[in-house]
mmCIF file with all atom_site columns, C-alpha atoms in Angstrom:
data_model
loop_
_atom_site.group_PDB
_atom_site.id
_atom_site.type_symbol
_atom_site.label_atom_id
_atom_site.label_alt_id
_atom_site.label_comp_id
_atom_site.label_asym_id
_atom_site.label_entity_id
_atom_site.label_seq_id
_atom_site.pdbx_PDB_ins_code
_atom_site.Cartn_x
_atom_site.Cartn_y
_atom_site.Cartn_z
_atom_site.occupancy
_atom_site.B_iso_or_equiv
_atom_site.pdbx_formal_charge
_atom_site.auth_seq_id
_atom_site.auth_comp_id
_atom_site.auth_asym_id
_atom_site.auth_atom_id
_atom_site.pdbx_PDB_model_num
ATOM 1   C CA . LEU L 1 1   ? -19.070 -32.500 2.579  1.00 0.00 ? 1   LEU L CA 1
ATOM 2   C CA . ALA L 1 2   ? -17.756 -29.009 2.457  1.00 0.00 ? 2   ALA L CA 1
ATOM 3   C CA . LYS L 1 3   ? -16.227 -28.730 5.980  1.00 0.00 ? 3   LYS L CA 1
ATOM 4   C CA . THR L 1 4   ? -14.810 -25.502 7.318  1.00 0.00 ? 4   THR L CA 1
ATOM 5   C CA . THR L 1 5   ? -11.851 -24.930 9.711  1.00 0.00 ? 5   THR L CA 1
ATOM 6   C CA . GLN L 1 6   ? -11.268 -21.890 11.725 1.00 0.00 ? 6   GLN L CA 1
ATOM 7   C CA . PRO L 1 7   ? -8.887  -20.879 14.520 1.00 0.00 ? 7   PRO L CA 1
ATOM 8   C CA . ILE L 1 8   ? -10.539 -21.673 17.753 1.00 0.00 ? 8   ILE L CA 1
ATOM 9   C CA . SER L 1 9   ? -9.869  -18.198 19.461 1.00 0.00 ? 9   SER L CA 1
ATOM 10  C CA . MET L 1 10  ? -8.352  -14.937 18.841 1.00 0.00 ? 10  MET L CA 1
ATOM 11  C CA . ASP L 1 11  ? -7.473  -11.885 21.063 1.00 0.00 ? 11  ASP L CA 1
ATOM 12  C CA . SER L 1 12  ? -7.409  -8.304  20.012 1.00 0.00 ? 12  SER L CA 1
ATOM 13  C CA . TYR L 1 13  ? -7.654  -4.733  21.425 1.00 0.00 ? 13  TYR L CA 1
ATOM 14  C CA . GLU L 1 14  ? -9.962  -1.980  20.813 1.00 0.00 ? 14  GLU L CA 1
ATOM 15  C CA . GLY L 1 15  ? -9.233  -0.101  17.599 1.00 0.00 ? 15  GLY L CA 1
ATOM 16  C CA . GLN L 1 16  ? -7.271  -2.894  16.090 1.00 0.00 ? 16  GLN L CA 1
ATOM 17  C CA . GLU L 1 17  ? -8.252  -4.694  12.666 1.00 0.00 ? 17  GLU L CA 1
ATOM 18  C CA . VAL L 1 18  ? -9.062  -8.360  13.232 1.00 0.00 ? 18  VAL L CA 1
ATOM 19  C CA . ASN L 1 19  ? -8.706  -10.899 10.307 1.00 0.00 ? 19  ASN L CA 1
ATOM 20  C CA . ILE L 1 20  ? -10.294 -14.383 10.917 1.00 0.00 ? 20  ILE L CA 1
ATOM 21  C CA . THR L 1 21  ? -9.496  -16.911 8.105  1.00 0.00 ? 21  THR L CA 1
ATOM 22  C CA . CYS L 1 22  ? -11.650 -19.960 7.317  1.00 0.00 ? 22  CYS L CA 1
ATOM 23  C CA . SER L 1 23  ? -10.481 -22.779 5.324  1.00 0.00 ? 23  SER L CA 1
ATOM 24  C CA . HIS L 1 24  ? -13.050 -24.693 2.993  1.00 0.00 ? 24  HIS L CA 1
ATOM 25  C CA . ASN L 1 25  ? -11.056 -27.010 0.746  1.00 0.00 ? 25  ASN L CA 1
ATOM 26  C CA . ASN L 1 26  ? -14.076 -28.771 -0.725 1.00 0.00 ? 26  ASN L CA 1
ATOM 27  C CA . ILE L 1 27  ? -16.271 -25.935 -1.654 1.00 0.00 ? 27  ILE L CA 1
ATOM 28  C CA . ALA L 1 28  ? -18.510 -26.680 -4.394 1.00 0.00 ? 28  ALA L CA 1
ATOM 29  C CA . THR L 1 29  ? -18.936 -24.440 -7.647 1.00 0.00 ? 29  THR L CA 1
ATOM 30  C CA . ASN L 1 30  ? -22.345 -23.189 -6.664 1.00 0.00 ? 30  ASN L CA 1
ATOM 31  C CA . ASP L 1 31  ? -21.540 -22.703 -2.784 1.00 0.00 ? 31  ASP L CA 1
ATOM 32  C CA . TYR L 1 32  ? -21.340 -19.148 -1.152 1.00 0.00 ? 32  TYR L CA 1
ATOM 33  C CA . ILE L 1 33  ? -19.402 -18.351 1.965  1.00 0.00 ? 33  ILE L CA 1
ATOM 34  C CA . THR L 1 34  ? -21.326 -16.781 4.714  1.00 0.00 ? 34  THR L CA 1
ATOM 35  C CA . TRP L 1 35  ? -20.106 -15.570 7.999  1.00 0.00 ? 35  TRP L CA 1
ATOM 36  C CA . TYR L 1 36  ? -22.156 -15.247 11.118 1.00 0.00 ? 36  TYR L CA 1
ATOM 37  C CA . GLN L 1 37  ? -21.633 -13.625 14.571 1.00 0.00 ? 37  GLN L CA 1
ATOM 38  C CA . GLN L 1 38  ? -23.057 -15.022 17.699 1.00 0.00 ? 38  GLN L CA 1
ATOM 39  C CA . PHE L 1 39  ? -23.315 -13.347 21.075 1.00 0.00 ? 39  PHE L CA 1
ATOM 40  C CA . PRO L 1 40  ? -24.007 -15.542 24.402 1.00 0.00 ? 40  PRO L CA 1
ATOM 41  C CA . SER L 1 41  ? -27.420 -16.589 24.744 1.00 0.00 ? 41  SER L CA 1
ATOM 42  C CA . GLN L 1 42  ? -28.556 -15.402 21.294 1.00 0.00 ? 42  GLN L CA 1
ATOM 43  C CA . GLY L 1 43  ? -28.961 -16.872 17.980 1.00 0.00 ? 43  GLY L CA 1
ATOM 44  C CA . PRO L 1 44  ? -26.232 -16.383 15.119 1.00 0.00 ? 44  PRO L CA 1
ATOM 45  C CA . ARG L 1 45  ? -26.608 -13.191 13.250 1.00 0.00 ? 45  ARG L CA 1
ATOM 46  C CA . PHE L 1 46  ? -25.732 -12.615 9.612  1.00 0.00 ? 46  PHE L CA 1
ATOM 47  C CA . ILE L 1 47  ? -22.623 -10.449 9.011  1.00 0.00 ? 47  ILE L CA 1
ATOM 48  C CA . ILE L 1 48  ? -21.631 -11.026 5.440  1.00 0.00 ? 48  ILE L CA 1
ATOM 49  C CA . GLN L 1 49  ? -21.655 -13.160 2.290  1.00 0.00 ? 49  GLN L CA 1
ATOM 50  C CA . GLY L 1 50  ? -19.638 -13.727 -0.822 1.00 0.00 ? 50  GLY L CA 1
ATOM 51  C CA . TYR L 1 51  ? -18.839 -15.779 -3.661 1.00 0.00 ? 51  TYR L CA 1
ATOM 52  C CA . LYS L 1 52  ? -15.530 -14.557 -4.904 1.00 0.00 ? 52  LYS L CA 1
ATOM 53  C CA . THR L 1 53  ? -13.003 -11.653 -4.725 1.00 0.00 ? 53  THR L CA 1
ATOM 54  C CA . LYS L 1 54  ? -14.199 -9.053  -2.293 1.00 0.00 ? 54  LYS L CA 1
ATOM 55  C CA . VAL L 1 55  ? -17.249 -8.049  -0.440 1.00 0.00 ? 55  VAL L CA 1
ATOM 56  C CA . THR L 1 56  ? -17.742 -4.982  1.809  1.00 0.00 ? 56  THR L CA 1
ATOM 57  C CA . ASN L 1 57  ? -20.540 -3.951  3.921  1.00 0.00 ? 57  ASN L CA 1
ATOM 58  C CA . GLU L 1 58  ? -20.958 -1.462  6.843  1.00 0.00 ? 58  GLU L CA 1
ATOM 59  C CA . VAL L 1 59  ? -19.803 -4.139  9.262  1.00 0.00 ? 59  VAL L CA 1
ATOM 60  C CA . ALA L 1 60  ? -17.215 -6.052  7.823  1.00 0.00 ? 60  ALA L CA 1
ATOM 61  C CA . SER L 1 61  ? -15.262 -7.222  4.551  1.00 0.00 ? 61  SER L CA 1
ATOM 62  C CA . LEU L 1 62  ? -14.888 -10.665 3.069  1.00 0.00 ? 62  LEU L CA 1
ATOM 63  C CA . PHE L 1 63  ? -11.827 -11.459 0.918  1.00 0.00 ? 63  PHE L CA 1
ATOM 64  C CA . ILE L 1 64  ? -12.210 -14.722 -1.126 1.00 0.00 ? 64  ILE L CA 1
ATOM 65  C CA . PRO L 1 65  ? -9.079  -15.821 -3.189 1.00 0.00 ? 65  PRO L CA 1
ATOM 66  C CA . ALA L 1 66  ? -9.420  -17.111 -6.650 1.00 0.00 ? 66  ALA L CA 1
ATOM 67  C CA . ASP L 1 67  ? -9.347  -20.843 -5.795 1.00 0.00 ? 67  ASP L CA 1
ATOM 68  C CA . ARG L 1 68  ? -12.161 -20.024 -3.071 1.00 0.00 ? 68  ARG L CA 1
ATOM 69  C CA . LYS L 1 69  ? -10.588 -22.729 -0.855 1.00 0.00 ? 69  LYS L CA 1
ATOM 70  C CA . SER L 1 70  ? -10.324 -20.150 1.987  1.00 0.00 ? 70  SER L CA 1
ATOM 71  C CA . SER L 1 71  ? -11.839 -16.849 3.079  1.00 0.00 ? 71  SER L CA 1
ATOM 72  C CA . THR L 1 72  ? -10.871 -14.135 5.460  1.00 0.00 ? 72  THR L CA 1
ATOM 73  C CA . LEU L 1 73  ? -13.419 -12.107 7.348  1.00 0.00 ? 73  LEU L CA 1
ATOM 74  C CA . SER L 1 74  ? -12.082 -8.652  8.274  1.00 0.00 ? 74  SER L CA 1
ATOM 75  C CA . LEU L 1 75  ? -13.364 -6.513  11.077 1.00 0.00 ? 75  LEU L CA 1
ATOM 76  C CA . PRO L 1 76  ? -11.963 -2.929  10.903 1.00 0.00 ? 76  PRO L CA 1
ATOM 77  C CA . ARG L 1 77  ? -11.437 -1.198  14.334 1.00 0.00 ? 77  ARG L CA 1
ATOM 78  C CA . VAL L 1 78  ? -13.047 -3.551  16.708 1.00 0.00 ? 78  VAL L CA 1
ATOM 79  C CA . SER L 1 79  ? -14.613 -2.383  19.853 1.00 0.00 ? 79  SER L CA 1
ATOM 80  C CA . LEU L 1 80  ? -15.556 -4.326  22.995 1.00 0.00 ? 80  LEU L CA 1
ATOM 81  C CA . SER L 1 81  ? -19.063 -5.112  21.649 1.00 0.00 ? 81  SER L CA 1
ATOM 82  C CA . ASP L 1 82  ? -17.342 -7.268  18.919 1.00 0.00 ? 82  ASP L CA 1
ATOM 83  C CA . THR L 1 83  ? -16.448 -9.950  21.438 1.00 0.00 ? 83  THR L CA 1
ATOM 84  C CA . ALA L 1 84  ? -18.325 -12.858 20.118 1.00 0.00 ? 84  ALA L CA 1
ATOM 85  C CA . VAL L 1 85  ? -18.145 -16.142 18.307 1.00 0.00 ? 85  VAL L CA 1
ATOM 86  C CA . TYR L 1 86  ? -17.632 -15.811 14.499 1.00 0.00 ? 86  TYR L CA 1
ATOM 87  C CA . TYR L 1 87  ? -18.808 -18.756 12.188 1.00 0.00 ? 87  TYR L CA 1
ATOM 88  C CA . CYS L 1 88  ? -17.936 -19.408 8.692  1.00 0.00 ? 88  CYS L CA 1
ATOM 89  C CA . LEU L 1 89  ? -20.482 -21.476 6.630  1.00 0.00 ? 89  LEU L CA 1
ATOM 90  C CA . VAL L 1 90  ? -20.431 -22.777 3.128  1.00 0.00 ? 90  VAL L CA 1
ATOM 91  C CA . GLY L 1 91  ? -23.282 -24.504 1.200  1.00 0.00 ? 91  GLY L CA 1
ATOM 92  C CA . ASP L 1 92  ? -23.070 -28.304 1.667  1.00 0.00 ? 92  ASP L CA 1
ATOM 93  C CA . THR L 1 93  ? -24.313 -30.434 -1.348 1.00 0.00 ? 93  THR L CA 1
ATOM 94  C CA . GLY L 1 94  ? -23.269 -33.842 0.114  1.00 0.00 ? 94  GLY L CA 1
ATOM 95  C CA . THR L 1 95  ? -26.554 -35.769 -0.555 1.00 0.00 ? 95  THR L CA 1
ATOM 96  C CA . GLY L 1 96  ? -28.074 -33.787 -3.365 1.00 0.00 ? 96  GLY L CA 1
ATOM 97  C CA . PHE L 1 97  ? -29.947 -31.348 -1.062 1.00 0.00 ? 97  PHE L CA 1
ATOM 98  C CA . GLN L 1 98  ? -27.928 -28.334 -0.060 1.00 0.00 ? 98  GLN L CA 1
ATOM 99  C CA . LYS L 1 99  ? -27.118 -28.083 3.632  1.00 0.00 ? 99  LYS L CA 1
ATOM 100 C CA . LEU L 1 100 ? -25.460 -25.357 5.568  1.00 0.00 ? 100 LEU L CA 1
ATOM 101 C CA . VAL L 1 101 ? -23.113 -26.694 8.027  1.00 0.00 ? 101 VAL L CA 1
ATOM 102 C CA . PHE L 1 102 ? -21.482 -24.539 10.856 1.00 0.00 ? 102 PHE L CA 1
ATOM 103 C CA . GLY L 1 103 ? -17.832 -24.914 11.450 1.00 0.00 ? 103 GLY L CA 1
ATOM 104 C CA . THR L 1 104 ? -16.301 -24.758 15.135 1.00 0.00 ? 104 THR L CA 1
ATOM 105 C CA . GLY L 1 105 ? -16.406 -20.979 15.100 1.00 0.00 ? 105 GLY L CA 1
ATOM 106 C CA . THR L 1 106 ? -13.774 -18.403 16.419 1.00 0.00 ? 106 THR L CA 1
ATOM 107 C CA . ARG L 1 107 ? -14.221 -17.053 19.744 1.00 0.00 ? 107 ARG L CA 1
ATOM 108 C CA . LEU L 1 108 ? -12.929 -13.332 19.461 1.00 0.00 ? 108 LEU L CA 1
ATOM 109 C CA . LEU L 1 109 ? -12.219 -11.522 22.717 1.00 0.00 ? 109 LEU L CA 1
ATOM 110 C CA . VAL L 1 110 ? -11.497 -7.888  22.344 1.00 0.00 ? 110 VAL L CA 1
ATOM 111 C CA . SER L 1 111 ? -9.746  -6.157  25.326 1.00 0.00 ? 111 SER L CA 1
ATOM 112 C CA . PRO L 1 112 ? -9.677  -2.496  26.259 1.00 0.00 ? 112 PRO L CA 1
ATOM 113 C CA . ASN C 2 1   ? -42.957 -9.398  10.352 1.00 0.00 ? 1   ASN C CA 1
ATOM 114 C CA . ALA C 2 2   ? -42.095 -11.508 13.436 1.00 0.00 ? 2   ALA C CA 1
ATOM 115 C CA . GLY C 2 3   ? -39.371 -13.307 11.778 1.00 0.00 ? 3   GLY C CA 1
ATOM 116 C CA . VAL C 2 4   ? -38.607 -16.740 13.249 1.00 0.00 ? 4   VAL C CA 1
ATOM 117 C CA . THR C 2 5   ? -40.345 -17.324 16.508 1.00 0.00 ? 5   THR C CA 1
ATOM 118 C CA . GLN C 2 6   ? -39.628 -20.282 18.679 1.00 0.00 ? 6   GLN C CA 1
ATOM 119 C CA . THR C 2 7   ? -41.695 -21.846 21.652 1.00 0.00 ? 7   THR C CA 1
ATOM 120 C CA . PRO C 2 8   ? -41.015 -22.590 24.504 1.00 0.00 ? 8   PRO C CA 1
ATOM 121 C CA . LYS C 2 9   ? -38.196 -20.410 25.574 1.00 0.00 ? 9   LYS C CA 1
ATOM 122 C CA . PHE C 2 10  ? -37.075 -22.568 28.328 1.00 0.00 ? 10  PHE C CA 1
ATOM 123 C CA . GLN C 2 11  ? -38.299 -26.325 29.022 1.00 0.00 ? 11  GLN C CA 1
ATOM 124 C CA . VAL C 2 12  ? -37.270 -28.858 31.708 1.00 0.00 ? 12  VAL C CA 1
ATOM 125 C CA . LEU C 2 13  ? -38.059 -32.470 30.984 1.00 0.00 ? 13  LEU C CA 1
ATOM 126 C CA . LYS C 2 14  ? -37.610 -35.812 32.640 1.00 0.00 ? 14  LYS C CA 1
ATOM 127 C CA . THR C 2 15  ? -35.687 -38.666 30.860 1.00 0.00 ? 15  THR C CA 1
ATOM 128 C CA . GLY C 2 16  ? -38.120 -40.501 28.732 1.00 0.00 ? 16  GLY C CA 1
ATOM 129 C CA . GLN C 2 17  ? -40.711 -37.791 28.096 1.00 0.00 ? 17  GLN C CA 1
ATOM 130 C CA . SER C 2 18  ? -41.522 -36.563 24.771 1.00 0.00 ? 18  SER C CA 1
ATOM 131 C CA . MET C 2 19  ? -42.139 -32.979 23.538 1.00 0.00 ? 19  MET C CA 1
ATOM 132 C CA . THR C 2 20  ? -42.198 -30.808 20.463 1.00 0.00 ? 20  THR C CA 1
ATOM 133 C CA . LEU C 2 21  ? -40.296 -27.733 19.860 1.00 0.00 ? 21  LEU C CA 1
ATOM 134 C CA . GLN C 2 22  ? -42.200 -25.280 17.723 1.00 0.00 ? 22  GLN C CA 1
ATOM 135 C CA . CYS C 2 23  ? -40.748 -23.063 15.012 1.00 0.00 ? 23  CYS C CA 1
ATOM 136 C CA . ALA C 2 24  ? -42.431 -20.758 12.827 1.00 0.00 ? 24  ALA C CA 1
ATOM 137 C CA . GLN C 2 25  ? -41.459 -18.041 10.262 1.00 0.00 ? 25  GLN C CA 1
ATOM 138 C CA . ASP C 2 26  ? -43.666 -15.489 8.402  1.00 0.00 ? 26  ASP C CA 1
ATOM 139 C CA . MET C 2 27  ? -41.136 -14.717 5.756  1.00 0.00 ? 27  MET C CA 1
ATOM 140 C CA . ASN C 2 28  ? -42.259 -17.447 3.323  1.00 0.00 ? 28  ASN C CA 1
ATOM 141 C CA . HIS C 2 29  ? -38.964 -19.032 3.288  1.00 0.00 ? 29  HIS C CA 1
ATOM 142 C CA . GLU C 2 30  ? -38.559 -22.455 1.714  1.00 0.00 ? 30  GLU C CA 1
ATOM 143 C CA . TYR C 2 31  ? -35.553 -23.543 3.667  1.00 0.00 ? 31  TYR C CA 1
ATOM 144 C CA . MET C 2 32  ? -35.825 -24.168 7.417  1.00 0.00 ? 32  MET C CA 1
ATOM 145 C CA . SER C 2 33  ? -33.337 -26.116 9.743  1.00 0.00 ? 33  SER C CA 1
ATOM 146 C CA . TRP C 2 34  ? -32.955 -27.081 13.490 1.00 0.00 ? 34  TRP C CA 1
ATOM 147 C CA . TYR C 2 35  ? -29.687 -26.724 15.186 1.00 0.00 ? 35  TYR C CA 1
ATOM 148 C CA . ARG C 2 36  ? -28.464 -27.673 18.644 1.00 0.00 ? 36  ARG C CA 1
ATOM 149 C CA . GLN C 2 37  ? -25.780 -26.012 20.546 1.00 0.00 ? 37  GLN C CA 1
ATOM 150 C CA . ASP C 2 38  ? -24.158 -27.394 23.576 1.00 0.00 ? 38  ASP C CA 1
ATOM 151 C CA . PRO C 2 39  ? -22.374 -25.436 25.914 1.00 0.00 ? 39  PRO C CA 1
ATOM 152 C CA . GLY C 2 40  ? -19.114 -23.959 24.745 1.00 0.00 ? 40  GLY C CA 1
ATOM 153 C CA . MET C 2 41  ? -19.705 -25.595 21.280 1.00 0.00 ? 41  MET C CA 1
ATOM 154 C CA . GLY C 2 42  ? -20.518 -24.548 17.856 1.00 0.00 ? 42  GLY C CA 1
ATOM 155 C CA . LEU C 2 43  ? -23.976 -25.274 16.233 1.00 0.00 ? 43  LEU C CA 1
ATOM 156 C CA . ARG C 2 44  ? -24.795 -28.805 14.831 1.00 0.00 ? 44  ARG C CA 1
ATOM 157 C CA . LEU C 2 45  ? -27.329 -29.479 12.199 1.00 0.00 ? 45  LEU C CA 1
ATOM 158 C CA . ILE C 2 46  ? -30.052 -31.785 13.418 1.00 0.00 ? 46  ILE C CA 1
ATOM 159 C CA . HIS C 2 47  ? -32.763 -31.783 10.489 1.00 0.00 ? 47  HIS C CA 1
ATOM 160 C CA . TYR C 2 48  ? -33.338 -29.440 7.600  1.00 0.00 ? 48  TYR C CA 1
ATOM 161 C CA . SER C 2 49  ? -36.174 -28.912 5.181  1.00 0.00 ? 49  SER C CA 1
ATOM 162 C CA . VAL C 2 50  ? -35.928 -27.451 1.736  1.00 0.00 ? 50  VAL C CA 1
ATOM 163 C CA . GLY C 2 51  ? -39.629 -27.001 1.273  1.00 0.00 ? 51  GLY C CA 1
ATOM 164 C CA . ALA C 2 52  ? -43.226 -28.346 2.439  1.00 0.00 ? 52  ALA C CA 1
ATOM 165 C CA . GLY C 2 53  ? -43.041 -32.029 2.523  1.00 0.00 ? 53  GLY C CA 1
ATOM 166 C CA . ILE C 2 54  ? -39.346 -32.322 2.141  1.00 0.00 ? 54  ILE C CA 1
ATOM 167 C CA . THR C 2 55  ? -37.092 -33.137 5.214  1.00 0.00 ? 55  THR C CA 1
ATOM 168 C CA . ASP C 2 56  ? -33.577 -34.663 5.536  1.00 0.00 ? 56  ASP C CA 1
ATOM 169 C CA . GLN C 2 57  ? -31.178 -35.570 8.104  1.00 0.00 ? 57  GLN C CA 1
ATOM 170 C CA . GLY C 2 58  ? -28.295 -33.227 9.403  1.00 0.00 ? 58  GLY C CA 1
ATOM 171 C CA . GLU C 2 59  ? -25.351 -34.231 11.350 1.00 0.00 ? 59  GLU C CA 1
ATOM 172 C CA . VAL C 2 60  ? -27.015 -35.347 14.579 1.00 0.00 ? 60  VAL C CA 1
ATOM 173 C CA . PRO C 2 61  ? -30.537 -36.484 13.891 1.00 0.00 ? 61  PRO C CA 1
ATOM 174 C CA . ASN C 2 62  ? -30.823 -39.654 16.128 1.00 0.00 ? 62  ASN C CA 1
ATOM 175 C CA . GLY C 2 63  ? -33.419 -39.054 18.840 1.00 0.00 ? 63  GLY C CA 1
ATOM 176 C CA . TYR C 2 64  ? -35.182 -36.329 16.833 1.00 0.00 ? 64  TYR C CA 1
ATOM 177 C CA . ASN C 2 65  ? -38.107 -36.205 14.324 1.00 0.00 ? 65  ASN C CA 1
ATOM 178 C CA . VAL C 2 66  ? -39.358 -33.570 11.971 1.00 0.00 ? 66  VAL C CA 1
ATOM 179 C CA . SER C 2 67  ? -42.191 -32.800 9.549  1.00 0.00 ? 67  SER C CA 1
ATOM 180 C CA . ARG C 2 68  ? -42.938 -29.851 7.180  1.00 0.00 ? 68  ARG C CA 1
ATOM 181 C CA . SER C 2 69  ? -46.736 -29.803 6.482  1.00 0.00 ? 69  SER C CA 1
ATOM 182 C CA . THR C 2 70  ? -46.686 -26.112 5.844  1.00 0.00 ? 70  THR C CA 1
ATOM 183 C CA . THR C 2 71  ? -44.129 -23.479 4.600  1.00 0.00 ? 71  THR C CA 1
ATOM 184 C CA . GLU C 2 72  ? -44.458 -21.552 7.950  1.00 0.00 ? 72  GLU C CA 1
ATOM 185 C CA . ASP C 2 73  ? -43.959 -24.269 10.574 1.00 0.00 ? 73  ASP C CA 1
ATOM 186 C CA . PHE C 2 74  ? -41.214 -26.825 11.146 1.00 0.00 ? 74  PHE C CA 1
ATOM 187 C CA . PRO C 2 75  ? -41.608 -28.548 14.554 1.00 0.00 ? 75  PRO C CA 1
ATOM 188 C CA . LEU C 2 76  ? -38.911 -30.675 16.286 1.00 0.00 ? 76  LEU C CA 1
ATOM 189 C CA . ARG C 2 77  ? -40.035 -33.600 18.107 1.00 0.00 ? 77  ARG C CA 1
ATOM 190 C CA . LEU C 2 78  ? -37.931 -35.288 20.887 1.00 0.00 ? 78  LEU C CA 1
ATOM 191 C CA . LEU C 2 79  ? -39.209 -38.887 21.114 1.00 0.00 ? 79  LEU C CA 1
ATOM 192 C CA . SER C 2 80  ? -37.686 -39.960 24.355 1.00 0.00 ? 80  SER C CA 1
ATOM 193 C CA . ALA C 2 81  ? -35.823 -37.366 26.029 1.00 0.00 ? 81  ALA C CA 1
ATOM 194 C CA . ALA C 2 82  ? -32.314 -38.139 27.358 1.00 0.00 ? 82  ALA C CA 1
ATOM 195 C CA . PRO C 2 83  ? -29.731 -36.106 29.585 1.00 0.00 ? 83  PRO C CA 1
ATOM 196 C CA . SER C 2 84  ? -27.603 -36.040 26.224 1.00 0.00 ? 84  SER C CA 1
ATOM 197 C CA . GLN C 2 85  ? -30.243 -33.833 24.671 1.00 0.00 ? 85  GLN C CA 1
ATOM 198 C CA . THR C 2 86  ? -29.655 -30.942 27.200 1.00 0.00 ? 86  THR C CA 1
ATOM 199 C CA . SER C 2 87  ? -28.823 -28.297 24.902 1.00 0.00 ? 87  SER C CA 1
ATOM 200 C CA . VAL C 2 88  ? -29.959 -24.747 23.412 1.00 0.00 ? 88  VAL C CA 1
ATOM 201 C CA . TYR C 2 89  ? -32.045 -25.447 20.139 1.00 0.00 ? 89  TYR C CA 1
ATOM 202 C CA . PHE C 2 90  ? -32.073 -23.027 17.434 1.00 0.00 ? 90  PHE C CA 1
ATOM 203 C CA . CYS C 2 91  ? -34.397 -22.881 14.329 1.00 0.00 ? 91  CYS C CA 1
ATOM 204 C CA . ALA C 2 92  ? -33.416 -20.849 11.196 1.00 0.00 ? 92  ALA C CA 1
ATOM 205 C CA . SER C 2 93  ? -35.014 -19.999 7.837  1.00 0.00 ? 93  SER C CA 1
ATOM 206 C CA . SER C 2 94  ? -33.765 -18.672 4.592  1.00 0.00 ? 94  SER C CA 1
ATOM 207 C CA . THR C 2 95  ? -34.965 -18.038 0.995  1.00 0.00 ? 95  THR C CA 1
ATOM 208 C CA . ARG C 2 96  ? -32.636 -20.483 -0.462 1.00 0.00 ? 96  ARG C CA 1
ATOM 209 C CA . VAL C 2 97  ? -29.559 -22.461 0.607  1.00 0.00 ? 97  VAL C CA 1
ATOM 210 C CA . GLY C 2 98  ? -26.267 -21.289 -0.241 1.00 0.00 ? 98  GLY C CA 1
ATOM 211 C CA . GLU C 2 99  ? -27.128 -18.040 -1.818 1.00 0.00 ? 99  GLU C CA 1
ATOM 212 C CA . ASP C 2 100 ? -28.823 -16.466 1.143  1.00 0.00 ? 100 ASP C CA 1
ATOM 213 C CA . THR C 2 101 ? -28.497 -15.591 4.774  1.00 0.00 ? 101 THR C CA 1
ATOM 214 C CA . GLN C 2 102 ? -30.352 -17.617 7.394  1.00 0.00 ? 102 GLN C CA 1
ATOM 215 C CA . TYR C 2 103 ? -32.500 -16.071 10.044 1.00 0.00 ? 103 TYR C CA 1
ATOM 216 C CA . PHE C 2 104 ? -32.265 -17.618 13.406 1.00 0.00 ? 104 PHE C CA 1
ATOM 217 C CA . GLY C 2 105 ? -34.860 -17.784 16.098 1.00 0.00 ? 105 GLY C CA 1
ATOM 218 C CA . PRO C 2 106 ? -34.026 -16.981 19.754 1.00 0.00 ? 106 PRO C CA 1
ATOM 219 C CA . GLY C 2 107 ? -33.620 -20.337 20.875 1.00 0.00 ? 107 GLY C CA 1
ATOM 220 C CA . THR C 2 108 ? -35.142 -22.896 23.249 1.00 0.00 ? 108 THR C CA 1
ATOM 221 C CA . ARG C 2 109 ? -33.114 -23.827 26.420 1.00 0.00 ? 109 ARG C CA 1
ATOM 222 C CA . LEU C 2 110 ? -33.866 -27.520 27.056 1.00 0.00 ? 110 LEU C CA 1
ATOM 223 C CA . THR C 2 111 ? -32.664 -29.371 30.149 1.00 0.00 ? 111 THR C CA 1
ATOM 224 C CA . VAL C 2 112 ? -33.325 -33.082 30.538 1.00 0.00 ? 112 VAL C CA 1
ATOM 225 C CA . LEU C 2 113 ? -33.043 -34.571 33.975 1.00 0.00 ? 113 LEU C CA 1
#
């Protein structure tokens, strides 16, 4: 099973860049890496997805090294509203059907 | 499009009662899944389906049943509610697994007394 490991929590200040790294040593060839954001009392929301190298959208960047055993979500110039839990997911092909399994998540706290 | 809808939003059950949490999506997605999230914890996969008539177990399937008779609906049944099933339940759907994003419903907050 493709498990993920993330830091439990991170602290930052407004205006700083935040990098959250996820480890996924057993990622399969066809798996994509997806990051979600979750605010309290809400369902997770898609942030970004990638397969290799670098992906950037209006919200974040995702860096994936060549071996794909880890990935780094980069949030530029965070604001208070970026305080949330961030989850890293990879496809899970353990039983022949692909399953997406959430990791532990990283709780990001942005302070003024 | 309504996206992913879940009913009810809140529910209180007594130990031993049964109920069905409803989930529906109008995006013609093949993949649907149920997660539970305990207070302060991450999401854990209960059951998932890769298409109508096909379901499989996730990390924590005990005490729950699912079926997928249509593409749109994926109900989750609690057979005999227990206090350990007190949680927030999220339903999600996507076009394909691993290559696409999941869209989550607003959640059902369940309390079992």
